[in-house]
Amino acid sequence: VCSSDLSLERSFPSSSLNRALVWRLLGTHGITCGMWANKTILLVLCGSPSRRNVLEHIAVHKPRIVCVHQCVSWATDLVAEWIVAPCDDRPASLTIVQDYVKRTGEKFDAVVSYDEFGLALGSLLALHLNLPFLDQDLVEKCRDKFQFRKFCQEHNIPSPHYVHLDLNLVCDPAVCSPEHHKLAGFKFDANIAHIATCIEQTLTANNLSFPIVIKPTHGAGKMCTRRADTALEAAEAVCMLHERMDEYIFRWRMTFDEARGMVIEEYLQGGPEVDADCLVQNGKLVFMCINENREASEPWFLESGGMTPPLTLTQQQQLDLRALSEQLFHACGPTLTATVHFEAKYTPRGIIPIELNLRLGGAETFTMVKAAYGVDLIREAVRMQLGEQLDPAAFPDPILRPLGIFASSTNIQPNYQGTGLITELIVPPTLVAHPAHVASSIFFKQGDTIRLPPDGNHYLGWIVARGASRDEAEHNLQTLIALIHLRIEPFPPVAKV
């Protein structure tokens, strides 16, 4: 067993927690560090530095990692070789990888991607390398929020009421074409009333009413996603997307068409929003755990963290979610083999899927699941890509047989609006040394500029704490948050040309 796993076990103060974690870590797979020493993995995008802990949990098993990325990036100590390619140009990237294989004679044993924007490229590369991966059509259906809504409807799976927003109608095509999508040509003030009118007409024609949620069809991190109570607020979200389109194309490795699509859907009300983190092999559910999200900060839906096992859901409500997940995975077909991050909301008319992400959840997800259930989602994902068959009996059942370990997380959202300068940020060593601290990641440092809504969708970072009960885990989390000292000063506005 890897030393990183044992350090988790030693840090639990409760003997009952120790027994539960030891049962998971020592009682099943017989996994050892270095077990992939004779394997070569093609990693498609390494993600941001906040994904370091995920990549480390692959590297600890000693595979040779070759990474396709747009540049030599932060993971130089974990990656054996880089294939530099324009990852938003998939055909060009395929040619570069094929040339690399022909030149070096490299033989890959698996294609792996834990990055949302590596899935489409990974699917293309795996197809031509004759290696298992996600089906290309399924990747696109799940990545495109509009297509995912249609997919759910076609398979009698609940869906919000929705409509695709045709940006060719609401915006001047001359300034929205790939050749002219720079900011200089888009007259925001002049067009916003026209955009608002088009949105109102679209809602009326599709029997939708305010409040609504407007979001890009592609993307992550709630970028340009907001609740809109008026047509003007919805129009502002359209303008925001166009204003930042160049940034998103570069940051998220998207094509132009992917970056500019938008969907409008009903604002779902009712019970909590949840994340289900699953291992799925050949279309069958192997493992599933549920994280109940804290209420997001509206109107921008800034994520605030959550609790696993869930805080308020009954066992039956959790079983209902599992049944819906199995229905969804069955609809995806027998080729679905992946770590899946499934988002849904409990509403008066039942549980409604929001997103189906065919990869590991972002931010603190990996750490939360490992802390509460001892399941290493990325390790299991790589095992599946290498062709190993997972045994569902080897995994805990958090719904029917909870382990009695609780993990609570927060995404640190400063009490500030707009763009600011971080003039003070102190994260004392006592935070990491605290016995309830599982993991944390702070994305910024003193002197950095942070862009909070409406200027951007930054947040300071995340923290995960644990406890022997929900109350203890939550108390421990608040104790850790209180240790951080943060001060943000207004940033001088940049004059628009």
XYZ file of C-alpha atoms in Angstrom:
497
model
C 0.000 0.000 0.000
C 1.348 3.429 -0.874
C 2.690 5.523 1.976
C 0.328 8.356 1.038
C -2.619 6.056 1.789
C -1.161 4.993 5.115
C -0.602 8.603 6.129
C -4.333 9.129 5.757
C -5.013 6.225 8.102
C -2.557 7.442 10.744
C -3.999 10.940 10.792
C -7.522 9.899 11.803
C -7.995 10.512 15.531
C -10.868 8.026 15.898
C -10.154 4.310 16.116
C -13.447 3.569 14.367
C -12.333 5.737 11.475
C -9.029 3.895 11.419
C -10.762 0.531 11.180
C -13.030 1.718 8.364
C -10.173 3.155 6.333
C -7.889 0.186 6.895
C -10.733 -2.081 5.718
C -10.815 -0.145 2.465
C -7.084 0.339 1.922
C -5.735 -3.025 3.014
C -8.605 -5.410 2.517
C -9.207 -5.482 -1.220
C -6.904 -4.946 -4.159
C -3.409 -5.705 -2.929
C -2.288 -2.617 -4.826
C 1.328 -1.551 -4.447
C 3.345 1.444 -5.512
C 5.127 0.740 -8.779
C 2.490 -1.697 -10.075
C 2.480 0.050 -13.485
C 6.251 0.230 -13.866
C 6.056 -1.607 -17.206
C 3.181 0.524 -18.578
C 3.223 3.650 -20.745
C 0.292 6.042 -20.429
C -0.638 8.760 -22.912
C -2.053 11.561 -20.743
C -4.183 14.066 -22.647
C -3.771 17.472 -20.955
C -2.358 17.661 -17.432
C -4.793 20.348 -16.284
C -3.902 23.252 -14.025
C -1.450 23.008 -11.103
C -4.445 22.407 -8.815
C -4.597 18.897 -10.347
C -1.133 18.018 -9.066
C -2.422 15.679 -6.368
C -4.390 13.744 -9.018
C -1.390 13.285 -11.301
C 0.775 12.317 -8.331
C -1.618 9.467 -7.584
C -0.962 8.150 -11.082
C 2.791 8.755 -10.981
C 3.229 6.956 -7.630
C 2.587 3.666 -9.440
C 5.596 4.359 -11.704
C 4.157 4.266 -15.237
C 5.954 6.099 -17.999
C 3.765 9.155 -18.581
C 3.814 10.887 -21.959
C 1.635 14.001 -21.935
C -0.029 15.734 -24.878
C -0.293 19.395 -23.912
C -0.130 22.774 -25.590
C 3.246 23.435 -23.967
C 5.710 21.946 -21.509
C 3.798 22.684 -18.334
C 4.022 22.548 -14.525
C 4.240 18.725 -14.255
C 7.815 18.311 -15.517
C 8.791 16.204 -12.480
C 5.929 13.762 -13.110
C 5.877 13.528 -16.909
C 8.593 11.551 -18.729
C 8.062 13.203 -22.105
C 5.910 15.928 -23.620
C 4.175 15.980 -26.984
C 3.547 19.661 -27.627
C 0.475 20.124 -29.813
C -2.273 22.707 -30.468
C -4.855 20.823 -28.425
C -7.778 22.937 -29.633
C -6.935 21.762 -33.195
C -7.643 18.052 -32.849
C -6.698 16.893 -36.363
C -3.368 18.709 -36.095
C -2.753 17.194 -32.653
C -3.531 13.725 -34.012
C -0.957 14.190 -36.766
C 1.674 15.286 -34.244
C 1.016 12.271 -31.999
C 1.090 9.891 -34.958
C 4.408 11.401 -36.082
C 5.739 10.964 -32.538
C 4.741 7.283 -32.472
C 6.269 6.677 -35.911
C 9.489 8.460 -34.961
C 9.990 6.890 -31.521
C 8.272 3.526 -31.826
C 6.425 4.299 -28.574
C 3.690 1.820 -27.666
C 1.025 3.157 -25.363
C -0.888 0.879 -23.013
C -3.673 3.353 -22.216
C -5.033 6.793 -23.029
C -6.030 8.732 -19.899
C -7.594 12.171 -19.372
C -9.032 13.665 -16.196
C -9.457 17.065 -17.858
C -12.821 18.104 -19.318
C -11.130 19.607 -22.352
C -8.966 16.572 -23.000
C -11.873 14.177 -23.542
C -12.647 14.947 -27.181
C -8.977 14.880 -28.173
C -8.385 11.745 -26.080
C -11.246 9.997 -27.858
C -9.793 10.861 -31.260
C -6.267 9.769 -30.304
C -7.431 6.494 -28.750
C -9.459 5.640 -31.842
C -6.394 5.946 -34.065
C -4.096 4.240 -31.546
C -6.545 1.326 -31.288
C -6.901 1.785 -27.524
C -10.085 1.857 -25.416
C -11.517 5.228 -24.465
C -14.805 7.095 -24.526
C -16.950 7.054 -27.650
C -16.532 10.313 -29.595
C -20.262 10.869 -30.113
C -20.984 10.266 -26.435
C -18.255 12.712 -25.402
C -19.807 15.437 -27.521
C -23.348 14.713 -26.308
C -22.259 15.048 -22.692
C -19.946 18.032 -23.146
C -22.584 20.039 -25.048
C -25.242 20.984 -22.498
C -27.858 21.475 -25.216
C -27.175 18.071 -26.769
C -27.208 16.454 -23.325
C -30.711 17.812 -22.677
C -31.857 16.311 -26.002
C -30.151 13.017 -25.140
C -32.041 12.824 -21.833
C -35.363 13.532 -23.508
C -34.756 10.854 -26.145
C -34.208 8.268 -23.389
C -37.132 9.350 -21.167
C -34.788 10.795 -18.564
C -35.968 13.964 -16.783
C -34.591 17.252 -18.096
C -35.105 20.956 -17.428
C -37.180 22.820 -19.985
C -34.608 24.373 -22.290
C -33.917 26.099 -25.600
C -30.771 26.734 -27.600
C -29.947 30.436 -27.981
C -29.000 31.167 -31.577
C -26.250 33.758 -31.272
C -26.363 34.382 -35.024
C -29.775 35.979 -34.422
C -29.003 37.973 -31.295
C -25.563 39.224 -32.377
C -24.171 40.786 -35.513
C -22.650 37.861 -37.495
C -19.882 40.144 -38.785
C -18.407 40.497 -35.309
C -19.098 36.909 -34.230
C -17.260 35.109 -37.020
C -13.965 33.331 -36.322
C -12.161 36.091 -38.250
C -13.708 38.939 -36.259
C -14.353 37.696 -32.740
C -11.866 40.048 -31.079
C -13.348 42.513 -28.629
C -12.800 45.644 -30.686
C -15.728 45.056 -33.034
C -18.491 44.179 -30.571
C -20.629 47.177 -29.579
C -21.969 45.998 -26.223
C -24.013 49.069 -25.297
C -25.526 49.401 -28.747
C -26.528 45.763 -29.046
C -27.689 44.844 -25.560
C -31.270 46.048 -26.055
C -31.523 44.060 -29.298
C -30.125 40.957 -27.576
C -32.630 41.343 -24.715
C -35.503 41.586 -27.199
C -34.358 38.441 -29.029
C -34.114 36.567 -25.716
C -37.648 37.590 -24.739
C -38.957 36.410 -28.118
C -37.093 33.103 -27.739
C -38.608 32.497 -24.298
C -42.124 33.304 -25.471
C -41.830 30.993 -28.473
C -40.666 28.113 -26.248
C -43.046 28.603 -23.300
C -40.265 29.596 -20.886
C -40.497 32.380 -18.326
C -38.241 34.137 -15.855
C -36.329 33.300 -13.786
C -34.098 31.364 -16.147
C -30.554 30.037 -16.178
C -28.356 31.006 -19.120
C -25.064 29.215 -19.677
C -22.525 28.343 -22.386
C -23.128 25.002 -24.078
C -19.480 24.106 -23.425
C -17.239 25.052 -20.560
C -16.531 24.373 -16.930
C -16.302 26.128 -13.612
C -19.679 27.890 -14.068
C -18.099 30.344 -16.489
C -20.651 32.907 -17.735
C -23.444 30.926 -16.052
C -26.012 32.984 -14.201
C -29.574 33.186 -13.035
C -31.415 35.897 -14.928
C -34.631 37.465 -13.677
C -34.941 39.851 -16.630
C -34.072 39.860 -20.326
C -31.476 42.543 -19.662
C -29.638 40.308 -17.173
C -29.673 37.469 -19.692
C -28.339 39.795 -22.394
C -25.509 40.829 -20.097
C -24.491 37.155 -19.812
C -24.336 36.938 -23.633
C -22.139 40.037 -23.748
C -19.918 38.634 -21.013
C -19.334 35.457 -23.000
C -18.321 37.401 -26.092
C -16.142 39.758 -24.112
C -14.147 36.822 -22.735
C -14.272 34.506 -25.722
C -10.574 34.729 -26.566
C -9.669 33.953 -22.966
C -11.936 30.910 -22.853
C -10.745 29.546 -26.190
C -7.179 29.679 -24.877
C -7.874 28.604 -21.301
C -10.239 25.736 -22.039
C -8.761 24.539 -25.374
C -12.102 25.011 -27.151
C -12.921 25.585 -30.778
C -14.616 28.855 -31.709
C -18.009 27.196 -32.241
C -17.794 25.472 -28.854
C -16.903 28.729 -27.111
C -19.837 30.747 -28.422
C -22.833 28.428 -27.945
C -25.398 29.181 -25.214
C -28.454 27.452 -23.776
C -31.373 28.844 -21.771
C -33.214 26.601 -19.329
C -35.734 26.828 -16.551
C -34.526 27.739 -13.078
C -34.914 24.568 -11.036
C -36.311 24.991 -7.542
C -36.790 22.567 -4.673
C -34.345 20.402 -2.783
C -30.564 20.220 -2.735
C -28.165 19.957 -5.643
C -25.870 16.937 -5.462
C -22.804 15.476 -7.140
C -22.529 11.724 -7.651
C -19.005 10.449 -8.208
C -19.070 7.091 -9.926
C -16.943 4.358 -11.401
C -18.664 2.939 -14.486
C -17.349 -0.007 -16.482
C -18.981 -1.299 -19.671
C -22.059 0.795 -18.928
C -22.524 -0.726 -15.426
C -22.202 1.111 -12.133
C -19.328 -0.209 -10.007
C -19.137 2.405 -7.233
C -21.067 5.552 -6.384
C -20.937 8.122 -3.600
C -22.982 11.287 -3.163
C -21.842 14.750 -2.159
C -24.588 17.162 -1.098
C -23.625 20.638 -2.248
C -23.953 23.745 -0.177
C -26.286 26.293 -1.680
C -24.516 28.028 -4.547
C -24.041 31.782 -4.457
C -26.460 33.323 -6.948
C -26.860 34.789 -9.457
C -23.518 33.361 -10.653
C -23.913 29.891 -9.087
C -20.522 30.051 -7.412
C -19.910 26.663 -5.850
C -19.509 26.674 -2.078
C -18.401 23.125 -1.290
C -20.364 20.279 0.206
C -20.636 17.294 2.522
C -20.234 13.569 1.984
C -22.059 11.434 2.978
C -24.938 13.822 2.181
C -26.299 16.039 4.915
C -30.097 15.863 4.453
C -30.904 13.084 1.968
C -32.673 9.990 3.242
C -31.427 6.554 2.240
C -34.372 6.201 -0.158
C -33.570 9.535 -1.819
C -30.007 8.341 -2.330
C -31.205 5.037 -3.772
C -33.465 6.990 -6.165
C -30.429 8.912 -7.374
C -28.523 5.675 -7.871
C -31.397 4.267 -9.935
C -31.452 7.408 -12.098
C -27.675 7.153 -12.557
C -27.967 3.538 -13.683
C -30.706 4.509 -16.151
C -28.457 7.242 -17.538
C -25.409 4.986 -17.818
C -27.489 2.328 -19.533
C -28.605 4.947 -22.065
C -24.951 5.823 -22.688
C -24.355 2.264 -23.844
C -22.024 -0.622 -23.020
C -18.899 1.236 -24.173
C -19.062 3.696 -21.257
C -16.040 3.018 -19.078
C -14.965 6.013 -17.015
C -14.865 7.878 -13.768
C -18.065 9.941 -13.967
C -19.027 13.146 -12.163
C -22.831 13.401 -12.348
C -24.645 16.552 -11.174
C -28.371 16.584 -10.388
C -31.008 18.483 -8.429
C -33.925 17.259 -6.345
C -37.103 19.078 -7.425
C -40.853 18.730 -6.800
C -41.125 16.732 -10.033
C -38.261 14.400 -9.183
C -34.493 14.276 -9.583
C -33.333 16.138 -12.678
C -29.855 15.662 -14.192
C -27.885 18.848 -14.732
C -24.583 17.597 -16.136
C -22.897 14.297 -16.911
C -19.126 14.771 -16.890
C -17.267 11.744 -18.220
C -14.185 12.411 -16.133
C -13.027 12.964 -12.580
C -14.772 15.822 -10.793
C -12.821 19.038 -10.387
C -11.331 20.876 -7.418
C -11.683 18.915 -4.166
C -13.725 15.977 -5.534
C -10.850 13.495 -5.669
C -9.794 14.314 -2.103
C -13.341 14.206 -0.710
C -14.010 10.710 -2.038
C -10.640 9.381 -0.923
C -11.027 10.851 2.571
C -14.564 9.580 3.182
C -14.463 6.202 1.424
C -10.814 5.388 0.738
C -11.549 5.068 -2.981
C -8.862 6.458 -5.294
C -10.951 7.450 -8.301
C -8.030 8.228 -10.610
C -6.242 4.977 -9.794
C -9.389 3.004 -10.561
C -9.915 4.994 -13.771
C -6.423 4.109 -14.984
C -6.945 0.449 -14.048
C -10.057 0.380 -16.235
C -8.228 2.043 -19.134
C -5.510 -0.600 -18.812
C -8.156 -3.269 -19.269
C -8.494 -4.468 -15.671
C -11.943 -5.607 -14.581
C -13.191 -3.973 -11.379
C -15.101 -6.027 -8.818
C -18.059 -4.066 -7.358
C -17.875 -6.213 -4.196
C -14.400 -4.800 -3.516
C -15.806 -1.294 -3.043
C -17.810 0.129 -0.139
C -21.500 0.925 -0.555
C -21.841 4.430 0.949
C -25.647 4.328 0.717
C -26.481 0.975 2.313
C -23.342 0.497 4.414
C -21.826 3.907 5.283
C -18.359 3.820 6.828
C -18.942 6.500 9.444
C -16.377 8.917 8.016
C -17.507 12.426 7.045
C -15.766 14.955 4.812
C -16.795 18.589 4.509
C -15.440 21.045 1.956
C -15.599 24.681 1.049
C -14.687 26.660 -2.037
C -13.351 29.842 -0.480
C -15.409 32.725 -1.883
C -14.118 36.128 -0.717
C -16.760 38.626 0.368
C -15.922 40.900 -2.526
C -17.293 41.802 -5.951
C -15.378 42.643 -9.101
C -11.639 42.804 -9.654
C -9.379 43.221 -6.641
C -5.773 43.115 -5.557
C -4.855 40.641 -2.810
C -2.920 42.829 -0.374
C -2.778 40.247 2.411
C -3.033 36.450 2.296
C -1.750 34.403 5.217
C -2.225 30.637 5.315
C -0.458 29.529 8.516
C 1.280 26.131 8.836
C -1.220 25.276 11.576
C -3.904 24.835 8.892
C -2.172 21.910 7.199
C -0.947 20.549 10.548
C -4.468 20.426 11.999
C -5.485 16.770 12.540
C -8.813 17.319 10.740
C -7.156 18.791 7.637
C -7.456 16.435 4.659
C -6.186 18.661 1.868
C -6.316 22.234 0.651
C -5.330 24.207 -2.405
C -4.928 27.980 -2.538
C -4.754 29.293 -6.104
C -3.512 32.813 -5.373
C -0.783 34.599 -3.438
C -0.320 38.067 -2.004
C 0.058 40.592 -4.809
C -2.133 38.673 -7.262
C -5.180 40.106 -8.985
C -8.406 38.177 -8.414
C -11.499 38.553 -10.603
C -14.760 37.824 -8.850
C -18.234 38.162 -10.369
C -19.260 39.983 -12.395
C -15.704 40.434 -13.720
C -14.727 36.746 -13.545
C -15.391 33.434 -11.819
C -12.296 33.124 -9.628
C -12.356 31.799 -6.100
C -9.490 31.696 -3.633
C -9.164 27.909 -3.340
C -10.625 24.987 -1.416
C -10.281 23.134 1.877
C -11.448 19.653 2.926
C -11.835 18.683 6.581
C -12.984 15.421 8.159
C -14.705 14.234 11.295
C -16.439 11.290 12.953
C -19.841 12.968 12.456
C -21.368 15.581 10.179
C -21.294 18.178 12.953
C -17.678 17.432 13.793
C -16.571 17.623 10.163
C -18.378 20.937 9.710
C -16.953 22.352 12.947
C -13.453 21.321 11.891
C -13.909 22.935 8.495
C -14.979 26.259 10.017
C -11.961 26.107 12.342
C -9.639 25.736 9.344
C -11.319 28.538 7.397
C -10.877 30.908 10.341
C -7.095 30.424 10.191
C -6.841 32.143 6.781
C -6.291 35.905 6.755
C -7.294 37.639 3.532
C -7.553 41.254 2.476
C -8.585 42.481 -0.975
C -8.334 46.084 -2.130
C -10.119 47.567 -5.134
C -8.168 47.228 -8.348
C -7.955 50.357 -10.525
C -10.426 49.928 -13.397
C -8.969 49.563 -16.868
C -10.297 52.166 -19.281
C -12.091 50.680 -22.309
C -10.827 51.740 -25.716
